[in-house]
XYZ file of C-alpha atoms in Angstrom:
525
model
C 16.161 23.549 -21.133
C 13.653 23.672 -24.086
C 12.306 26.922 -25.609
C 8.864 25.841 -24.088
C 10.370 25.798 -20.470
C 12.438 28.873 -20.661
C 11.007 32.484 -20.648
C 12.259 34.690 -23.617
C 13.843 37.954 -22.452
C 14.266 40.948 -24.839
C 16.239 44.159 -24.282
C 14.540 47.388 -25.562
C 15.569 50.948 -25.564
C 13.185 51.181 -22.558
C 14.302 48.375 -20.599
C 14.320 44.622 -20.396
C 11.178 42.537 -20.877
C 10.337 38.851 -19.793
C 7.598 37.199 -21.920
C 6.367 33.576 -22.216
C 6.835 30.719 -24.586
C 3.381 29.591 -25.601
C 2.821 26.852 -28.283
C 6.195 27.553 -29.792
C 6.177 31.423 -30.132
C 7.163 33.966 -27.763
C 4.533 36.293 -26.250
C 5.055 39.713 -24.540
C 1.823 41.030 -23.072
C 1.139 44.369 -21.345
C 4.091 46.329 -22.389
C 3.570 50.028 -21.620
C 4.506 52.425 -24.548
C 3.391 55.652 -22.814
C 2.558 56.989 -19.245
C -0.765 56.399 -17.602
C -3.268 59.076 -19.110
C -4.622 60.288 -15.774
C -4.412 62.673 -13.152
C -2.440 65.938 -14.633
C -2.224 63.696 -17.997
C -6.039 63.484 -18.332
C -7.273 64.444 -21.801
C -3.721 65.297 -22.806
C -1.503 63.923 -25.495
C 0.550 60.703 -24.366
C 3.732 61.311 -22.799
C 6.855 59.180 -23.223
C 7.403 56.351 -20.695
C 10.874 56.704 -18.689
C 12.966 53.627 -18.934
C 13.038 51.032 -16.192
C 15.820 49.274 -14.386
C 15.887 45.472 -14.096
C 13.647 42.980 -16.091
C 9.954 43.943 -16.374
C 7.434 40.897 -16.431
C 5.322 40.963 -19.583
C 3.336 37.642 -18.958
C -0.308 39.224 -18.796
C -2.427 41.640 -20.521
C -2.404 45.204 -19.267
C -5.196 47.122 -17.886
C -8.089 48.035 -20.588
C -9.121 51.492 -21.346
C -12.248 52.710 -19.581
C -15.327 51.760 -21.551
C -19.065 51.071 -20.904
C -20.159 47.427 -21.646
C -22.025 46.360 -24.806
C -25.761 46.812 -24.541
C -27.825 43.775 -23.555
C -28.628 43.239 -27.333
C -25.131 43.220 -28.489
C -23.341 41.404 -25.563
C -24.122 37.875 -26.651
C -22.280 38.457 -29.987
C -19.357 40.628 -28.889
C -16.619 39.871 -26.279
C -15.034 42.756 -24.293
C -13.119 42.036 -21.144
C -12.258 44.443 -18.588
C -8.902 44.556 -16.911
C -8.636 47.185 -14.163
C -5.911 49.797 -13.747
C -4.528 53.173 -14.991
C -1.547 51.921 -17.042
C -3.856 51.308 -20.110
C -1.369 52.676 -22.835
C -0.110 49.254 -23.451
C 0.807 46.673 -26.191
C 1.377 43.064 -26.992
C 3.896 41.209 -29.207
C 3.822 37.593 -30.573
C 6.875 36.600 -32.385
C 8.343 33.272 -33.703
C 11.920 34.638 -33.141
C 12.771 37.254 -30.577
C 16.115 38.027 -32.383
C 17.070 41.333 -33.938
C 18.747 39.511 -36.856
C 15.322 37.784 -37.740
C 13.925 40.775 -39.859
C 10.367 39.349 -40.024
C 7.450 41.277 -41.455
C 5.298 43.001 -38.886
C 1.579 43.351 -38.566
C 0.248 46.044 -36.139
C -3.578 45.705 -35.099
C -5.924 48.261 -34.201
C -9.176 46.936 -32.889
C -12.823 48.192 -33.604
C -15.572 49.221 -31.392
C -16.871 52.544 -32.474
C -13.807 54.257 -30.819
C -15.987 53.574 -27.511
C -15.444 49.949 -26.838
C -12.935 47.015 -27.470
C -9.350 46.270 -26.439
C -6.400 44.213 -27.458
C -7.294 41.563 -24.855
C -10.136 40.328 -26.904
C -9.467 36.607 -27.347
C -10.359 36.730 -30.988
C -7.363 38.902 -31.542
C -4.662 36.441 -30.310
C -1.830 36.888 -32.471
C -0.312 33.465 -32.132
C -1.334 32.174 -35.715
C 0.539 35.146 -37.260
C 3.885 34.405 -35.368
C 3.241 30.635 -36.154
C 3.425 31.647 -39.755
C 6.503 33.863 -39.668
C 4.991 37.411 -38.843
C 5.480 39.421 -35.837
C 2.332 40.585 -34.716
C 1.464 43.478 -32.382
C -1.951 44.767 -30.751
C -2.405 47.806 -28.810
C -4.763 49.682 -26.459
C -5.693 53.299 -26.937
C -8.052 55.759 -25.159
C -11.690 55.475 -26.000
C -14.932 57.376 -25.851
C -14.823 60.565 -24.357
C -11.386 60.123 -22.846
C -9.819 59.617 -26.272
C -12.192 61.305 -28.631
C -13.965 64.124 -26.420
C -13.664 67.598 -28.043
C -13.038 70.435 -25.490
C -12.082 73.806 -25.784
C -9.245 73.280 -23.205
C -7.498 70.289 -24.360
C -5.980 69.055 -27.807
C -8.226 66.919 -29.914
C -7.853 63.304 -30.821
C -5.876 62.099 -27.794
C -6.858 58.332 -28.741
C -5.371 58.866 -32.154
C -2.322 60.413 -30.584
C -2.045 57.278 -28.404
C -1.934 55.252 -31.652
C 0.707 57.413 -33.139
C 2.879 57.028 -30.005
C 2.333 53.208 -30.158
C 3.290 53.060 -33.710
C 6.450 55.259 -33.153
C 7.299 52.647 -30.305
C 6.990 49.909 -32.779
C 9.073 51.512 -35.282
C 11.682 52.162 -32.835
C 11.673 48.822 -30.876
C 10.286 46.055 -33.031
C 13.683 44.940 -34.284
C 14.551 43.688 -30.843
C 11.598 41.268 -31.053
C 12.589 40.026 -34.543
C 10.583 42.430 -36.723
C 11.522 44.616 -39.688
C 10.973 48.272 -39.025
C 10.844 48.644 -42.816
C 8.006 46.356 -43.169
C 5.295 47.309 -40.947
C 1.764 46.716 -42.045
C -1.226 48.307 -40.105
C -4.292 46.298 -39.999
C -7.552 47.190 -38.397
C -11.490 46.720 -38.559
C -14.193 49.182 -38.392
C -13.046 51.941 -36.016
C -9.600 50.512 -36.172
C -9.595 50.790 -39.898
C -10.902 54.346 -39.710
C -7.954 55.117 -37.403
C -5.559 53.699 -40.145
C -6.859 56.091 -42.570
C -6.067 59.091 -40.163
C -2.732 57.486 -39.434
C -1.773 57.021 -43.013
C -2.541 60.615 -43.591
C -0.812 62.041 -40.608
C 2.454 63.850 -41.141
C 3.794 62.418 -37.896
C 3.782 58.733 -39.233
C 5.356 59.489 -42.621
C 7.910 56.613 -43.456
C 6.857 54.372 -40.592
C 4.306 52.226 -42.579
C 4.936 50.234 -45.423
C 1.410 48.514 -46.079
C -2.068 48.744 -44.426
C -5.246 46.701 -44.407
C -8.484 48.469 -44.037
C -11.278 46.194 -42.890
C -14.836 47.475 -42.954
C -13.878 51.060 -42.294
C -13.083 53.981 -44.484
C -10.954 56.934 -43.956
C -12.895 59.684 -42.588
C -13.222 62.746 -40.221
C -16.262 63.246 -38.043
C -18.118 66.392 -38.167
C -16.861 68.564 -35.230
C -20.510 69.596 -34.294
C -21.492 65.942 -34.184
C -18.668 65.192 -31.519
C -19.290 68.595 -29.656
C -22.945 67.541 -29.480
C -22.078 64.233 -27.781
C -19.814 66.222 -25.155
C -22.573 68.853 -24.544
C -25.284 66.213 -23.883
C -22.950 64.504 -21.486
C -22.268 67.816 -19.804
C -25.968 68.668 -19.482
C -26.664 65.338 -17.893
C -23.962 65.704 -15.501
C -24.815 69.421 -14.973
C -20.965 70.551 -15.585
C -19.257 72.846 -18.085
C -18.194 71.135 -21.297
C -14.629 71.481 -20.510
C -11.800 68.935 -20.057
C -11.188 70.270 -16.521
C -14.785 69.723 -15.468
C -15.101 66.221 -17.031
C -11.692 65.199 -15.269
C -13.320 65.847 -11.980
C -16.286 63.385 -12.549
C -16.256 59.751 -11.140
C -14.920 57.550 -13.965
C -17.978 55.284 -13.594
C -20.339 57.848 -13.742
C -18.722 59.289 -16.811
C -19.142 55.874 -18.643
C -22.655 55.411 -17.633
C -23.492 58.942 -19.106
C -21.576 58.287 -22.176
C -23.565 55.172 -22.719
C -27.006 56.870 -21.958
C -26.234 59.622 -24.277
C -24.994 57.200 -27.249
C -27.373 54.563 -26.857
C -29.515 55.725 -29.791
C -26.585 56.309 -32.079
C -25.472 53.783 -34.839
C -23.998 53.495 -38.395
C -27.438 53.251 -39.713
C -29.276 56.112 -38.031
C -26.452 58.388 -37.095
C -26.851 60.535 -34.236
C -23.989 62.141 -31.921
C -20.932 60.099 -31.566
C -17.301 60.198 -31.031
C -14.990 60.131 -33.884
C -11.693 61.516 -35.323
C -11.787 65.252 -36.201
C -9.711 67.533 -38.336
C -7.468 69.197 -35.746
C -4.669 70.974 -37.888
C -2.273 68.920 -36.176
C -2.193 65.218 -36.329
C -5.337 65.429 -38.527
C -4.665 68.365 -40.726
C -7.472 67.746 -43.216
C -9.983 65.061 -43.928
C -8.050 61.720 -44.274
C -10.040 60.557 -47.185
C -9.409 63.852 -49.192
C -5.534 63.608 -48.246
C -5.163 59.995 -49.443
C -7.051 60.966 -52.666
C -4.576 63.595 -53.089
C -1.524 61.312 -52.834
C -0.756 61.376 -49.091
C 1.047 58.147 -47.741
C 3.222 57.722 -50.918
C 4.590 54.279 -51.456
C 2.124 52.658 -48.893
C 0.377 49.456 -50.394
C -3.343 49.028 -49.515
C -5.690 45.954 -49.125
C -9.273 47.062 -48.050
C -12.687 45.331 -48.056
C -15.984 44.613 -46.340
C -18.264 41.897 -45.320
C -21.188 41.252 -47.612
C -24.055 41.955 -45.036
C -22.068 44.545 -42.830
C -25.522 46.094 -41.750
C -26.854 42.795 -39.965
C -24.800 43.195 -36.995
C -26.203 46.655 -36.272
C -29.904 45.689 -37.138
C -30.462 41.955 -36.072
C -29.628 42.406 -32.314
C -32.788 43.878 -30.788
C -35.017 43.110 -33.599
C -34.534 46.171 -35.785
C -34.458 44.200 -38.938
C -38.137 43.344 -38.357
C -38.792 47.002 -37.360
C -37.406 48.459 -40.572
C -39.332 45.897 -42.655
C -42.507 47.006 -40.946
C -41.660 50.606 -41.612
C -41.297 50.061 -45.310
C -41.264 53.343 -47.299
C -40.776 55.372 -44.128
C -37.551 53.489 -43.383
C -36.392 54.220 -46.921
C -36.988 57.842 -46.497
C -34.910 57.760 -43.362
C -32.107 56.025 -45.310
C -32.478 58.792 -47.951
C -31.963 61.423 -45.386
C -28.969 59.523 -43.757
C -27.175 59.096 -47.112
C -28.543 62.346 -48.682
C -29.751 60.864 -51.651
C -32.721 61.059 -53.815
C -35.468 58.609 -54.301
C -33.919 57.287 -57.573
C -31.110 55.496 -55.608
C -33.321 53.349 -53.470
C -35.540 52.706 -56.488
C -32.528 51.402 -58.523
C -31.520 49.193 -55.498
C -35.223 47.877 -55.511
C -34.912 47.112 -59.214
C -31.600 45.240 -58.888
C -32.816 43.225 -55.729
C -36.572 42.664 -55.998
C -36.261 39.877 -53.582
C -34.664 41.950 -50.750
C -36.414 43.207 -47.666
C -36.647 46.868 -46.806
C -34.186 46.291 -43.848
C -31.576 44.836 -46.309
C -31.960 47.789 -48.812
C -31.659 50.226 -46.105
C -28.563 48.595 -44.737
C -26.986 48.116 -48.119
C -27.683 51.898 -48.914
C -25.927 52.988 -45.839
C -23.152 50.639 -46.072
C -22.472 51.712 -49.669
C -22.721 55.313 -48.879
C -20.388 55.019 -45.784
C -17.993 52.373 -46.778
C -17.966 50.894 -50.222
C -18.113 54.118 -52.177
C -15.120 55.677 -50.239
C -13.194 52.541 -50.511
C -13.937 52.410 -54.286
C -12.644 56.005 -54.621
C -9.564 55.398 -52.869
C -8.801 52.378 -54.924
C -9.331 54.219 -58.024
C -7.184 57.216 -57.074
C -4.145 55.474 -56.090
C -1.048 54.721 -58.211
C 0.410 52.477 -55.595
C -0.966 48.748 -55.524
C -4.450 48.366 -53.988
C -6.414 45.044 -53.470
C -10.007 44.725 -52.515
C -11.760 41.952 -50.900
C -15.429 40.790 -49.817
C -16.067 38.433 -47.045
C -19.411 36.561 -48.026
C -19.576 33.659 -45.746
C -22.922 33.708 -43.626
C -22.665 33.143 -40.049
C -24.299 29.859 -38.589
C -26.360 32.048 -36.308
C -29.814 32.983 -37.366
C -30.202 36.243 -39.376
C -26.457 37.441 -39.072
C -25.354 36.561 -42.565
C -21.968 37.802 -43.382
C -22.112 40.614 -40.842
C -19.712 43.239 -39.532
C -16.666 41.820 -37.731
C -17.468 38.252 -38.648
C -14.384 38.025 -40.852
C -12.021 38.412 -37.575
C -11.919 34.975 -36.255
C -10.990 33.823 -39.738
C -8.351 36.614 -40.082
C -6.574 35.844 -36.867
C -7.195 31.888 -37.413
C -8.811 31.975 -33.813
C -12.164 30.246 -34.754
C -11.572 27.744 -32.013
C -12.098 30.265 -29.075
C -15.658 30.676 -27.817
C -15.627 34.360 -28.423
C -15.213 33.629 -32.225
C -18.236 31.439 -32.164
C -20.323 34.279 -30.628
C -20.665 35.573 -34.141
C -19.869 32.496 -36.361
C -21.719 29.803 -34.583
C -20.543 26.127 -34.419
C -18.714 24.664 -37.365
C -16.932 27.523 -38.847
C -14.942 25.990 -41.952
C -11.088 25.960 -41.213
C -10.211 25.762 -44.941
C -11.767 29.531 -45.372
C -9.956 30.519 -42.243
C -6.739 29.194 -43.838
C -7.424 31.053 -47.007
C -8.045 34.393 -45.332
C -5.476 34.296 -42.838
C -2.816 33.191 -45.412
C -3.801 36.294 -47.700
C -3.067 38.679 -44.730
C 0.271 36.780 -44.034
C 1.169 37.114 -47.672
C 0.330 40.783 -47.951
C 2.334 41.732 -44.814
C 5.503 39.597 -45.962
C 5.504 40.955 -49.619
C 2.571 42.990 -50.594
C 0.709 40.383 -52.699
C -2.325 38.732 -51.063
C -2.650 36.305 -53.783
C -5.111 38.030 -56.458
C -4.841 40.639 -58.996
C -4.390 44.392 -58.038
C -7.258 46.796 -58.482
C -7.554 48.473 -62.074
C -10.398 49.578 -64.139
C -12.097 46.104 -64.272
C -12.436 46.414 -60.348
C -11.370 42.992 -59.422
C -12.626 41.799 -55.865
C -11.582 38.746 -54.241
C -14.746 37.202 -52.702
C -14.134 34.727 -49.771
C -16.876 32.161 -48.724
C -19.504 32.856 -51.230
C -22.207 30.415 -50.668
C -23.914 31.110 -54.024
C -24.775 27.949 -55.953
C -23.090 29.362 -59.001
C -19.842 30.556 -57.309
C -16.799 29.365 -59.273
C -15.274 28.411 -55.925
C -16.854 28.968 -52.716
C -13.655 29.139 -50.827
C -12.321 32.058 -52.792
C -12.540 33.548 -56.328
C -12.196 36.789 -58.113
C -15.333 38.698 -59.323
C -14.787 41.847 -61.343
C -17.115 44.889 -60.487
C -19.480 42.813 -58.103
C -20.946 46.100 -56.676
C -20.547 48.283 -59.827
C -24.274 48.364 -60.652
C -25.340 49.615 -57.384
C -22.533 52.125 -56.914
C -23.217 53.527 -60.395
C -26.642 54.769 -59.249
C -25.018 57.282 -57.025
C -22.438 58.566 -59.632
C -22.022 59.878 -63.010
C -18.188 58.542 -63.379
C -15.644 57.843 -60.867
C -17.933 58.027 -57.994
C -18.679 61.701 -58.121
C -22.135 62.946 -57.104
C -24.396 63.103 -60.090
C -28.254 64.433 -60.819
C -29.416 60.640 -60.061
C -28.105 61.040 -56.604
C -28.741 64.575 -56.022
C -29.161 64.969 -52.176
C -32.584 66.031 -50.890
C -32.557 69.553 -49.728
C -34.689 71.949 -47.686
C -38.397 70.698 -47.245
C -37.637 67.417 -48.949
C -34.894 66.440 -46.413
C -36.802 67.768 -43.483
C -39.950 66.003 -44.569
C -38.265 62.513 -44.844
C -36.576 63.124 -41.405
C -39.836 63.923 -39.625
C -41.728 61.083 -41.354
C -38.853 58.657 -40.104
C -39.091 60.196 -36.548
C -42.754 60.140 -36.261
C -42.676 56.484 -37.130
C -40.375 55.723 -34.106
C -37.191 55.892 -36.105
C -34.999 52.674 -35.015
C -35.511 53.042 -31.287
C -34.975 49.699 -29.387
C -38.156 48.650 -27.877
């Protein structure tokens, strides 16, 4: 019997699992790593799974966490399958050699979705190519939205992050049985997944579990507790219940999701608003993750981090928000100043550097730099361990998207052939670019060197897929300080707030916000 005909069976400390051989690699799906977080376990930290007898089938993806669907504007671009069931704390493993003697590098994927959407079952996140290339790939589900990040007086904070810690502990304890090396675990995640990784690296409970990490389009950060509380209180007001975990647990699950979607529909990275996020809790998040990492948390962990060139276009192109911002003109820039708490010198500097850019692109770059690129620059500058920085610059074949948020994922996973990847990339995405990006992630997981020079005072950035006519190599080349002129507008040195970027205060800030709101803000029509 050939490997493709036999089902692989792996023995773990929790029980035996039967997977499948698919295209030459062993795949195990829907493996539970904690008990279902419902009933008496609702809004509580994850509880260990008792061992099972016999051989458990691991042939299909497990249930996905409760989540609202993407809005009508975003649904054409983003896939988010729903698999019903309560056993949502599950993970998947792709491995080329389910043998404890293999000792292969391990990549653990944390999906994005603003901590309210997404799952490990999204076809773009198929781990086959990583296993094909000698890496054990793990993807996982965790609680989302109010279930995972609601802030209540009668329940611990951050249950979704606690799920991730439980999954990482499971991987560290168990992955050797699948052929992985527990001493070579690399976390990688995008957007909310990258933000989660920042918190995981700074969490005392994960010390020694992670060797490397990749932060894709998400900085280490903690949300303001008042912002998360506002989300919960607005939901409670609509539901006419107390803002407590006990009261929320009694609400029909579908009604809870509809209410969450209604309350959060006007929030976005560009305009802010109430939203769920990881908060400082004195336990798994003892302090702001960025500040902890700047102070030396996660010693010995190598980092790779980066962004897409036009992050903001995924937030603004669906629903026609690019055109609306361009019409608002100076009023939109005033709103961006309020969002970024910067003075007028910063947007004027961006305008001088990019006279051809429209208002929407200037606003998008201002907010992206404030929320993402400045924190990642600070982190790379502060660390003594190796850090590598990249930019994904290839523009989507679809109109208006450019090199938008999440576009690089089909290239990283080398899943450009699946229809869900084409939702963002369009038809004809270049395979040679996927080969370059995917192999960089493989090399980084294997030995910590993705194939370009580590970050230093010259700020080397590996640029993938640059379509500029003067690019030395449109596939991949290293540029030194490609964002330094813009980021210097915010800082005096080392990205510390300066008089040039003095935040507007008092009347100035209130006036900017009022002007923005009177003009209609960014409400979708």
